[in-house]
XYZ file of C-alpha atoms in Angstrom:
227
model
C -112.054 78.019 -4.455
C -111.170 76.704 -8.203
C -108.613 74.366 -6.548
C -110.860 73.061 -4.192
C -113.755 72.345 -6.754
C -111.149 70.352 -8.815
C -110.175 68.241 -5.919
C -113.437 67.764 -4.849
C -114.420 66.651 -8.553
C -111.487 64.426 -8.545
C -112.046 62.912 -5.300
C -115.711 62.150 -5.908
C -114.590 60.311 -9.192
C -112.915 57.809 -7.363
C -114.381 54.215 -6.190
C -114.021 52.826 -2.878
C -112.229 49.349 -4.281
C -108.881 48.195 -4.722
C -106.693 49.297 -7.581
C -103.935 47.870 -9.617
C -100.575 49.638 -9.410
C -101.044 51.045 -12.768
C -104.849 52.449 -12.282
C -103.394 53.975 -8.772
C -100.645 56.051 -10.411
C -102.447 56.882 -13.233
C -105.232 58.318 -10.743
C -102.649 59.801 -8.993
C -101.179 61.622 -11.997
C -104.609 63.163 -12.714
C -105.027 64.824 -9.417
C -105.025 68.732 -9.291
C -101.377 69.805 -10.042
C -99.397 71.445 -7.317
C -96.285 73.658 -7.803
C -94.200 71.325 -6.768
C -93.161 67.409 -7.736
C -95.634 65.316 -5.243
C -93.981 62.127 -3.785
C -95.663 58.868 -4.343
C -95.709 57.243 -0.552
C -96.573 53.623 0.194
C -98.137 52.050 3.475
C -97.935 48.531 4.164
C -99.730 46.934 7.036
C -98.083 43.906 8.478
C -99.645 41.111 10.576
C -96.935 41.960 13.347
C -97.370 42.876 17.368
C -94.890 45.765 17.175
C -95.410 45.983 21.041
C -93.527 42.857 20.959
C -89.583 43.169 20.454
C -89.216 39.974 18.543
C -91.829 41.303 15.878
C -89.802 44.608 15.087
C -89.400 44.931 11.509
C -86.920 47.110 9.926
C -84.183 47.270 7.376
C -83.520 48.694 4.423
C -84.393 48.441 0.571
C -82.070 49.455 -2.821
C -85.304 50.567 -5.005
C -84.302 49.612 -8.474
C -85.464 52.883 -10.160
C -84.676 55.211 -6.938
C -87.283 56.789 -4.826
C -87.065 59.973 -6.653
C -85.113 62.224 -3.928
C -81.330 62.792 -3.651
C -80.505 61.987 0.137
C -78.006 64.205 2.030
C -75.950 61.742 3.621
C -73.438 62.134 6.576
C -70.766 59.864 7.832
C -68.806 59.092 10.789
C -65.450 57.980 10.128
C -61.638 58.880 10.171
C -58.674 58.035 8.109
C -58.510 56.185 4.947
C -62.479 55.336 4.937
C -63.288 59.108 5.340
C -61.448 59.868 1.743
C -63.775 56.334 0.452
C -66.779 58.208 1.872
C -66.153 61.622 0.097
C -65.348 59.760 -3.090
C -68.562 58.194 -3.047
C -70.744 61.085 -2.629
C -70.983 61.641 1.367
C -72.213 65.264 1.844
C -70.787 65.245 5.429
C -67.716 63.446 7.035
C -66.480 63.874 10.390
C -66.066 62.641 14.107
C -66.359 64.936 16.970
C -66.839 67.998 15.180
C -69.845 66.058 13.086
C -71.354 64.923 16.346
C -71.220 68.475 17.855
C -73.177 70.002 14.683
C -76.000 67.388 15.131
C -76.049 68.158 18.732
C -76.335 72.091 17.526
C -79.502 71.250 15.484
C -77.386 71.383 12.362
C -78.667 67.884 11.189
C -80.313 68.390 8.080
C -79.501 65.183 6.644
C -81.663 62.091 5.428
C -78.821 59.365 6.257
C -76.235 58.912 8.834
C -73.821 56.070 8.147
C -71.129 55.156 10.786
C -68.292 51.925 11.264
C -68.589 49.889 14.148
C -65.250 51.727 15.398
C -67.100 55.289 15.315
C -70.288 54.341 16.972
C -68.834 55.495 20.035
C -69.048 59.074 19.156
C -72.648 58.492 17.297
C -74.350 56.328 20.210
C -74.650 59.395 22.560
C -76.641 60.704 19.897
C -79.345 58.658 20.420
C -82.030 61.026 21.626
C -81.103 63.419 18.560
C -81.139 60.819 15.753
C -83.649 58.227 16.727
C -86.881 60.350 16.913
C -85.660 61.260 13.121
C -85.403 57.699 12.075
C -81.900 58.248 11.257
C -79.759 56.272 14.166
C -77.059 54.233 12.036
C -77.892 50.281 12.630
C -76.452 47.351 11.343
C -79.938 45.919 10.547
C -80.426 48.841 7.647
C -76.862 48.601 6.493
C -75.960 52.142 8.143
C -73.389 50.597 10.625
C -70.809 49.286 8.212
C -67.015 49.082 7.383
C -68.178 49.546 3.611
C -68.860 52.983 3.748
C -68.192 53.455 0.034
C -71.001 50.899 -0.872
C -73.255 52.304 1.932
C -73.261 56.155 0.882
C -73.463 55.094 -3.087
C -76.822 53.008 -1.995
C -78.293 56.049 -0.096
C -77.549 58.642 -3.072
C -79.274 56.000 -5.621
C -82.617 56.245 -3.712
C -82.197 53.221 -0.918
C -84.775 53.571 1.381
C -84.717 52.784 4.927
C -88.202 51.368 6.809
C -89.254 50.534 10.129
C -92.709 49.481 10.873
C -94.599 51.905 13.507
C -96.537 51.189 16.813
C -99.489 50.262 14.811
C -97.289 47.521 12.430
C -97.547 49.782 9.490
C -94.205 50.722 7.010
C -94.124 54.058 5.605
C -91.929 55.240 2.676
C -91.391 56.969 -0.218
C -91.686 54.774 -3.281
C -91.204 57.445 -6.256
C -92.739 60.653 -7.208
C -95.534 61.807 -9.925
C -93.106 61.608 -12.319
C -92.604 57.883 -12.148
C -94.364 55.530 -14.838
C -96.718 52.908 -13.259
C -94.078 50.098 -14.297
C -91.334 51.904 -12.305
C -93.491 52.258 -9.118
C -94.274 48.617 -9.856
C -90.818 47.587 -9.813
C -89.804 49.656 -6.621
C -92.921 47.975 -4.539
C -92.021 44.142 -5.719
C -88.535 45.142 -4.426
C -89.708 46.430 -1.033
C -92.048 43.563 -0.653
C -89.437 40.733 -1.272
C -87.038 42.705 1.212
C -89.885 42.805 3.781
C -90.632 39.098 3.477
C -87.619 38.208 3.928
C -87.362 40.325 7.304
C -90.586 38.415 8.083
C -90.544 37.635 12.123
C -90.093 33.955 13.104
C -93.277 34.542 15.636
C -95.374 36.294 12.874
C -98.179 33.930 11.777
C -100.521 33.947 9.069
C -100.632 36.409 6.148
C -97.698 38.794 6.598
C -98.740 41.675 4.497
C -102.025 42.575 5.318
C -102.815 45.822 3.054
C -100.896 47.830 0.935
C -101.954 51.569 -0.169
C -100.242 54.369 -2.377
C -100.649 57.900 -1.907
C -99.412 61.327 -3.095
C -98.689 63.892 -0.317
C -101.454 65.840 -1.926
C -103.794 62.906 -3.451
C -106.200 60.606 -2.345
C -104.895 57.054 -1.050
C -105.711 53.934 -2.991
C -105.486 50.321 -1.840
C -103.531 47.953 -3.912
C -104.932 44.911 -5.072
C -102.233 42.037 -4.151
C -102.847 40.369 -7.220
C -101.771 42.689 -9.425
C -98.415 42.425 -8.112
């Protein structure tokens, strides 16, 4: 009951208005404490028709201050590139043996990387990797011959994004230990990448709305002029 009352008191202190990034982060830090480090998540509403294939928005963004999470990375690769992937920090490297692990449900990975040559092994895993959002794709840089660089970026906090059926991008932008400036830097980098990926058929204001929240806290709509 005490936790509920604290949360209600916290929620009642919030106003229905737009917040600067600094204000939103400070309010998130003031939310009732949990026994784990909460993520700070972003939701970006885009002016797109997600049902149209030419308006799909997906890509990857290397956040300047990371996203507060160490990703587990699996790489489909063989030969000399396998050594490169391991040296870069890959958690798993393989071919058919790795594919078998995914088929058997042993797929506790956040990022999957493949070379163009190994997609013949990865493509049949589409039904497993696709729903989890980790199917390698050239647009996100996860199908590449530069596996070392791809692994390093993934480990450094690169986020991969894809607009959902409502045209909204969701992702982790940091955690509750981040400063407002760190969160702001990450947001601005992500927005730059999104604008570069704006579909030619999308007209008008591309980014309609941006909100921040923690996994247990309230959501805050961000005043775009504060960015």
